[in-house]
Amino acid sequence: MIKKFLLAVVSLSAIGCASVSTLQTARVLDEGDSFHSLGLAFYSSDDFLGGDEISIPLLEYTYRRGVWDKIDLGLKLALLGSAVVDAKYNLINGENWALATGLGLGYLSFESTVSGTNQKSTILDVFVPVYLSYDFSKTTSVYSAAKYMLRTVSGSGVAGDGSMLSSTLGVKLGDQSGVFLEGSLITGLDNDFTGNQLSGSYFFRF
């Protein structure tokens, strides 16, 4: 039962924690610049509770702002009450190519029922991403991201942690406003969890 509950938590937190989606290129915002993003994602997994398929939509809101030279910060909120904060640091800022890394923290707290008993659980994600993007023009870019994620679960009588890896491929269309379109794969490094997510968002600067 504990193993199945932990697997459920992994799947629920993959849905709730917005750290799976990327919705940005490797370019870092200039100091003082910012943008907002409103997105819709569709998450699915074939091994929810050891075999049952799950598919669910979620809404995401993202805010990013350039704070220092080569560094911007982001806040992401998802429909199910999760939050992610992250920092991105630019490593390469070429004419077409850009490379960045960073550090992020995701949080989700929820209640569930196991064998008739209410359980409150908290999930913390610490993730390290690597972003790569190529600009075809000022309004068209392709980007990819790989994220290592350490997930810690704590709750009423249940605790555990696990490592996951997500990979994303996407396209950005627009400059001052436009859309991000991307797909992500999620794989457990120390378990058999797999999932995928399709995400799209409308962004605008001001």
PDB file of N, CA and C in Angstrom, residues 134-197:
ATOM      1  N   TYR A 134      18.173  28.140 -30.244  1.00  0.00           N
ATOM      2  CA  TYR A 134      18.714  28.700 -31.484  1.00  0.00           C
ATOM      3  C   TYR A 134      17.679  29.642 -32.072  1.00  0.00           C
ATOM      4  N   ASP A 135      18.109  30.866 -32.378  1.00  0.00           N
ATOM      5  CA  ASP A 135      17.221  31.870 -32.951  1.00  0.00           C
ATOM      6  C   ASP A 135      17.356  31.901 -34.469  1.00  0.00           C
ATOM      7  N   PHE A 136      16.289  31.548 -35.180  1.00  0.00           N
ATOM      8  CA  PHE A 136      16.280  31.683 -36.629  1.00  0.00           C
ATOM      9  C   PHE A 136      16.089  33.143 -37.022  1.00  0.00           C
ATOM     10  N   SER A 137      15.348  33.853 -36.205  1.00  0.00           N
ATOM     11  CA  SER A 137      15.111  35.284 -36.412  1.00  0.00           C
ATOM     12  C   SER A 137      14.696  35.875 -35.072  1.00  0.00           C
ATOM     13  N   LYS A 138      14.357  37.142 -35.056  1.00  0.00           N
ATOM     14  CA  LYS A 138      13.924  37.797 -33.823  1.00  0.00           C
ATOM     15  C   LYS A 138      12.612  37.229 -33.307  1.00  0.00           C
ATOM     16  N   THR A 139      11.834  36.628 -34.194  1.00  0.00           N
ATOM     17  CA  THR A 139      10.511  36.141 -33.814  1.00  0.00           C
ATOM     18  C   THR A 139      10.368  34.617 -33.829  1.00  0.00           C
ATOM     19  N   THR A 140      11.427  33.882 -34.206  1.00  0.00           N
ATOM     20  CA  THR A 140      11.323  32.423 -34.300  1.00  0.00           C
ATOM     21  C   THR A 140      12.543  31.764 -33.661  1.00  0.00           C
ATOM     22  N   SER A 141      12.294  30.952 -32.647  1.00  0.00           N
ATOM     23  CA  SER A 141      13.375  30.246 -31.951  1.00  0.00           C
ATOM     24  C   SER A 141      12.933  28.824 -31.642  1.00  0.00           C
ATOM     25  N   VAL A 142      13.904  27.914 -31.643  1.00  0.00           N
ATOM     26  CA  VAL A 142      13.668  26.563 -31.136  1.00  0.00           C
ATOM     27  C   VAL A 142      14.501  26.402 -29.867  1.00  0.00           C
ATOM     28  N   TYR A 143      13.997  25.629 -28.926  1.00  0.00           N
ATOM     29  CA  TYR A 143      14.713  25.466 -27.672  1.00  0.00           C
ATOM     30  C   TYR A 143      14.530  24.050 -27.128  1.00  0.00           C
ATOM     31  N   SER A 144      15.466  23.663 -26.303  1.00  0.00           N
ATOM     32  CA  SER A 144      15.384  22.373 -25.622  1.00  0.00           C
ATOM     33  C   SER A 144      15.839  22.565 -24.186  1.00  0.00           C
ATOM     34  N   ALA A 145      15.451  21.644 -23.340  1.00  0.00           N
ATOM     35  CA  ALA A 145      15.844  21.707 -21.938  1.00  0.00           C
ATOM     36  C   ALA A 145      15.919  20.295 -21.375  1.00  0.00           C
ATOM     37  N   ALA A 146      16.907  20.066 -20.541  1.00  0.00           N
ATOM     38  CA  ALA A 146      17.026  18.829 -19.771  1.00  0.00           C
ATOM     39  C   ALA A 146      17.072  19.211 -18.300  1.00  0.00           C
ATOM     40  N   LYS A 147      16.253  18.555 -17.477  1.00  0.00           N
ATOM     41  CA  LYS A 147      16.180  18.903 -16.061  1.00  0.00           C
ATOM     42  C   LYS A 147      16.355  17.654 -15.203  1.00  0.00           C
ATOM     43  N   TYR A 148      17.336  17.716 -14.313  1.00  0.00           N
ATOM     44  CA  TYR A 148      17.444  16.689 -13.269  1.00  0.00           C
ATOM     45  C   TYR A 148      16.623  17.156 -12.081  1.00  0.00           C
ATOM     46  N   MET A 149      15.794  16.266 -11.548  1.00  0.00           N
ATOM     47  CA  MET A 149      14.872  16.638 -10.482  1.00  0.00           C
ATOM     48  C   MET A 149      15.017  15.675  -9.300  1.00  0.00           C
ATOM     49  N   LEU A 150      15.261  16.221  -8.118  1.00  0.00           N
ATOM     50  CA  LEU A 150      15.249  15.425  -6.889  1.00  0.00           C
ATOM     51  C   LEU A 150      13.961  15.733  -6.157  1.00  0.00           C
ATOM     52  N   ARG A 151      13.111  14.724  -6.012  1.00  0.00           N
ATOM     53  CA  ARG A 151      11.786  14.901  -5.425  1.00  0.00           C
ATOM     54  C   ARG A 151      11.746  14.280  -4.031  1.00  0.00           C
ATOM     55  N   THR A 152      11.338  15.065  -3.042  1.00  0.00           N
ATOM     56  CA  THR A 152      11.216  14.591  -1.663  1.00  0.00           C
ATOM     57  C   THR A 152       9.755  14.646  -1.241  1.00  0.00           C
ATOM     58  N   VAL A 153       9.256  13.511  -0.732  1.00  0.00           N
ATOM     59  CA  VAL A 153       7.871  13.396  -0.293  1.00  0.00           C
ATOM     60  C   VAL A 153       7.851  13.224   1.214  1.00  0.00           C
ATOM     61  N   SER A 154       7.062  14.014   1.895  1.00  0.00           N
ATOM     62  CA  SER A 154       6.892  13.867   3.339  1.00  0.00           C
ATOM     63  C   SER A 154       5.416  14.000   3.670  1.00  0.00           C
ATOM     64  N   GLY A 155       4.981  13.282   4.700  1.00  0.00           N
ATOM     65  CA  GLY A 155       3.572  13.337   5.051  1.00  0.00           C
ATOM     66  C   GLY A 155       3.267  12.519   6.269  1.00  0.00           C
ATOM     67  N   SER A 156       1.981  12.233   6.462  1.00  0.00           N
ATOM     68  CA  SER A 156       1.523  11.503   7.641  1.00  0.00           C
ATOM     69  C   SER A 156       1.915  10.028   7.537  1.00  0.00           C
ATOM     70  N   GLY A 157       3.060   9.691   8.089  1.00  0.00           N
ATOM     71  CA  GLY A 157       3.516   8.305   8.074  1.00  0.00           C
ATOM     72  C   GLY A 157       4.143   7.871   6.774  1.00  0.00           C
ATOM     73  N   VAL A 158       4.288   8.766   5.806  1.00  0.00           N
ATOM     74  CA  VAL A 158       4.870   8.403   4.518  1.00  0.00           C
ATOM     75  C   VAL A 158       5.991   9.379   4.180  1.00  0.00           C
ATOM     76  N   ALA A 159       7.134   8.850   3.773  1.00  0.00           N
ATOM     77  CA  ALA A 159       8.245   9.702   3.379  1.00  0.00           C
ATOM     78  C   ALA A 159       9.081   8.958   2.348  1.00  0.00           C
ATOM     79  N   GLY A 160       9.722   9.701   1.486  1.00  0.00           N
ATOM     80  CA  GLY A 160      10.573   9.083   0.481  1.00  0.00           C
ATOM     81  C   GLY A 160      11.118  10.127  -0.461  1.00  0.00           C
ATOM     82  N   ASP A 161      12.047   9.707  -1.284  1.00  0.00           N
ATOM     83  CA  ASP A 161      12.578  10.613  -2.295  1.00  0.00           C
ATOM     84  C   ASP A 161      12.929   9.813  -3.532  1.00  0.00           C
ATOM     85  N   GLY A 162      13.104  10.516  -4.635  1.00  0.00           N
ATOM     86  CA  GLY A 162      13.439   9.871  -5.897  1.00  0.00           C
ATOM     87  C   GLY A 162      13.978  10.879  -6.886  1.00  0.00           C
ATOM     88  N   SER A 163      14.676  10.355  -7.881  1.00  0.00           N
ATOM     89  CA  SER A 163      15.268  11.206  -8.909  1.00  0.00           C
ATOM     90  C   SER A 163      14.527  11.024 -10.218  1.00  0.00           C
ATOM     91  N   MET A 164      14.344  12.119 -10.948  1.00  0.00           N
ATOM     92  CA  MET A 164      13.658  12.088 -12.221  1.00  0.00           C
ATOM     93  C   MET A 164      14.425  12.935 -13.227  1.00  0.00           C
ATOM     94  N   LEU A 165      14.193  12.672 -14.491  1.00  0.00           N
ATOM     95  CA  LEU A 165      14.794  13.443 -15.567  1.00  0.00           C
ATOM     96  C   LEU A 165      13.703  13.812 -16.558  1.00  0.00           C
ATOM     97  N   SER A 166      13.645  15.090 -16.922  1.00  0.00           N
ATOM     98  CA  SER A 166      12.686  15.515 -17.944  1.00  0.00           C
ATOM     99  C   SER A 166      13.445  16.150 -19.103  1.00  0.00           C
ATOM    100  N   SER A 167      12.928  15.958 -20.288  1.00  0.00           N
ATOM    101  CA  SER A 167      13.512  16.564 -21.490  1.00  0.00           C
ATOM    102  C   SER A 167      12.407  17.256 -22.268  1.00  0.00           C
ATOM    103  N   THR A 168      12.714  18.442 -22.794  1.00  0.00           N
ATOM    104  CA  THR A 168      11.719  19.272 -23.473  1.00  0.00           C
ATOM    105  C   THR A 168      12.243  19.758 -24.800  1.00  0.00           C
ATOM    106  N   LEU A 169      11.377  19.786 -25.793  1.00  0.00           N
ATOM    107  CA  LEU A 169      11.685  20.374 -27.093  1.00  0.00           C
ATOM    108  C   LEU A 169      10.528  21.302 -27.449  1.00  0.00           C
ATOM    109  N   GLY A 170      10.870  22.564 -27.820  1.00  0.00           N
ATOM    110  CA  GLY A 170       9.796  23.509 -28.091  1.00  0.00           C
ATOM    111  C   GLY A 170      10.173  24.574 -29.094  1.00  0.00           C
ATOM    112  N   VAL A 171       9.198  25.417 -29.408  1.00  0.00           N
ATOM    113  CA  VAL A 171       9.395  26.523 -30.336  1.00  0.00           C
ATOM    114  C   VAL A 171       8.760  27.780 -29.741  1.00  0.00           C
ATOM    115  N   LYS A 172       9.429  28.900 -29.939  1.00  0.00           N
ATOM    116  CA  LYS A 172       8.909  30.203 -29.520  1.00  0.00           C
ATOM    117  C   LYS A 172       8.635  31.024 -30.765  1.00  0.00           C
ATOM    118  N   LEU A 173       7.419  31.561 -30.875  1.00  0.00           N
ATOM    119  CA  LEU A 173       7.015  32.372 -32.021  1.00  0.00           C
ATOM    120  C   LEU A 173       6.561  33.730 -31.512  1.00  0.00           C
ATOM    121  N   GLY A 174       7.255  34.781 -31.910  1.00  0.00           N
ATOM    122  CA  GLY A 174       6.905  36.123 -31.470  1.00  0.00           C
ATOM    123  C   GLY A 174       8.059  36.781 -30.741  1.00  0.00           C
ATOM    124  N   ASP A 175       7.927  38.109 -30.527  1.00  0.00           N
ATOM    125  CA  ASP A 175       8.969  38.863 -29.841  1.00  0.00           C
ATOM    126  C   ASP A 175       8.395  39.541 -28.595  1.00  0.00           C
ATOM    127  N   GLN A 176       7.665  40.628 -28.765  1.00  0.00           N
ATOM    128  CA  GLN A 176       7.051  41.291 -27.621  1.00  0.00           C
ATOM    129  C   GLN A 176       5.851  40.510 -27.095  1.00  0.00           C
ATOM    130  N   SER A 177       5.235  39.742 -27.951  1.00  0.00           N
ATOM    131  CA  SER A 177       4.175  38.816 -27.556  1.00  0.00           C
ATOM    132  C   SER A 177       4.182  37.660 -28.535  1.00  0.00           C
ATOM    133  N   GLY A 178       3.608  36.555 -28.139  1.00  0.00           N
ATOM    134  CA  GLY A 178       3.609  35.391 -29.012  1.00  0.00           C
ATOM    135  C   GLY A 178       3.263  34.134 -28.240  1.00  0.00           C
ATOM    136  N   VAL A 179       3.738  32.984 -28.719  1.00  0.00           N
ATOM    137  CA  VAL A 179       3.381  31.705 -28.110  1.00  0.00           C
ATOM    138  C   VAL A 179       4.611  30.822 -27.935  1.00  0.00           C
ATOM    139  N   PHE A 180       4.538  29.986 -26.912  1.00  0.00           N
ATOM    140  CA  PHE A 180       5.448  28.862 -26.724  1.00  0.00           C
ATOM    141  C   PHE A 180       4.651  27.587 -26.974  1.00  0.00           C
ATOM    142  N   LEU A 181       5.237  26.644 -27.719  1.00  0.00           N
ATOM    143  CA  LEU A 181       4.644  25.334 -27.935  1.00  0.00           C
ATOM    144  C   LEU A 181       5.726  24.291 -27.674  1.00  0.00           C
ATOM    145  N   GLU A 182       5.439  23.284 -26.834  1.00  0.00           N
ATOM    146  CA  GLU A 182       6.493  22.343 -26.464  1.00  0.00           C
ATOM    147  C   GLU A 182       5.928  20.992 -26.054  1.00  0.00           C
ATOM    148  N   GLY A 183       6.803  20.000 -26.060  1.00  0.00           N
ATOM    149  CA  GLY A 183       6.492  18.673 -25.548  1.00  0.00           C
ATOM    150  C   GLY A 183       7.584  18.220 -24.603  1.00  0.00           C
ATOM    151  N   SER A 184       7.196  17.517 -23.538  1.00  0.00           N
ATOM    152  CA  SER A 184       8.159  17.069 -22.531  1.00  0.00           C
ATOM    153  C   SER A 184       7.954  15.592 -22.218  1.00  0.00           C
ATOM    154  N   LEU A 185       9.056  14.899 -21.947  1.00  0.00           N
ATOM    155  CA  LEU A 185       9.044  13.516 -21.482  1.00  0.00           C
ATOM    156  C   LEU A 185       9.635  13.477 -20.088  1.00  0.00           C
ATOM    157  N   ILE A 186       9.046  12.664 -19.195  1.00  0.00           N
ATOM    158  CA  ILE A 186       9.513  12.547 -17.825  1.00  0.00           C
ATOM    159  C   ILE A 186       9.822  11.083 -17.551  1.00  0.00           C
ATOM    160  N   THR A 187      11.004  10.813 -16.988  1.00  0.00           N
ATOM    161  CA  THR A 187      11.434   9.450 -16.708  1.00  0.00           C
ATOM    162  C   THR A 187      11.995   9.369 -15.297  1.00  0.00           C
ATOM    163  N   GLY A 188      11.589   8.342 -14.553  1.00  0.00           N
ATOM    164  CA  GLY A 188      12.162   8.101 -13.237  1.00  0.00           C
ATOM    165  C   GLY A 188      13.522   7.454 -13.371  1.00  0.00           C
ATOM    166  N   LEU A 189      14.504   7.939 -12.626  1.00  0.00           N
ATOM    167  CA  LEU A 189      15.850   7.382 -12.686  1.00  0.00           C
ATOM    168  C   LEU A 189      16.045   6.222 -11.727  1.00  0.00           C
ATOM    169  N   ASP A 190      15.230   6.158 -10.669  1.00  0.00           N
ATOM    170  CA  ASP A 190      15.344   5.050  -9.725  1.00  0.00           C
ATOM    171  C   ASP A 190      14.006   4.325  -9.533  1.00  0.00           C
ATOM    172  N   ASN A 191      13.103   4.492 -10.517  1.00  0.00           N
ATOM    173  CA  ASN A 191      11.836   3.767 -10.526  1.00  0.00           C
ATOM    174  C   ASN A 191      11.378   3.678 -11.980  1.00  0.00           C
ATOM    175  N   ASP A 192      10.229   3.026 -12.221  1.00  0.00           N
ATOM    176  CA  ASP A 192       9.770   2.817 -13.601  1.00  0.00           C
ATOM    177  C   ASP A 192       8.741   3.849 -14.036  1.00  0.00           C
ATOM    178  N   PHE A 193       8.715   4.998 -13.376  1.00  0.00           N
ATOM    179  CA  PHE A 193       7.752   6.035 -13.725  1.00  0.00           C
ATOM    180  C   PHE A 193       8.099   6.672 -15.072  1.00  0.00           C
ATOM    181  N   THR A 194       7.084   6.845 -15.936  1.00  0.00           N
ATOM    182  CA  THR A 194       7.221   7.582 -17.187  1.00  0.00           C
ATOM    183  C   THR A 194       5.972   8.426 -17.407  1.00  0.00           C
ATOM    184  N   GLY A 195       6.133   9.545 -18.062  1.00  0.00           N
ATOM    185  CA  GLY A 195       5.005  10.407 -18.374  1.00  0.00           C
ATOM    186  C   GLY A 195       5.371  11.363 -19.482  1.00  0.00           C
ATOM    187  N   ASN A 196       4.391  12.102 -19.951  1.00  0.00           N
ATOM    188  CA  ASN A 196       4.647  13.111 -20.976  1.00  0.00           C
ATOM    189  C   ASN A 196       3.691  14.277 -20.780  1.00  0.00           C
ATOM    190  N   GLN A 197       4.085  15.413 -21.311  1.00  0.00           N
ATOM    191  CA  GLN A 197       3.264  16.612 -21.170  1.00  0.00           C
ATOM    192  C   GLN A 197       3.397  17.478 -22.415  1.00  0.00           C
TER     193      GLN A 197
END
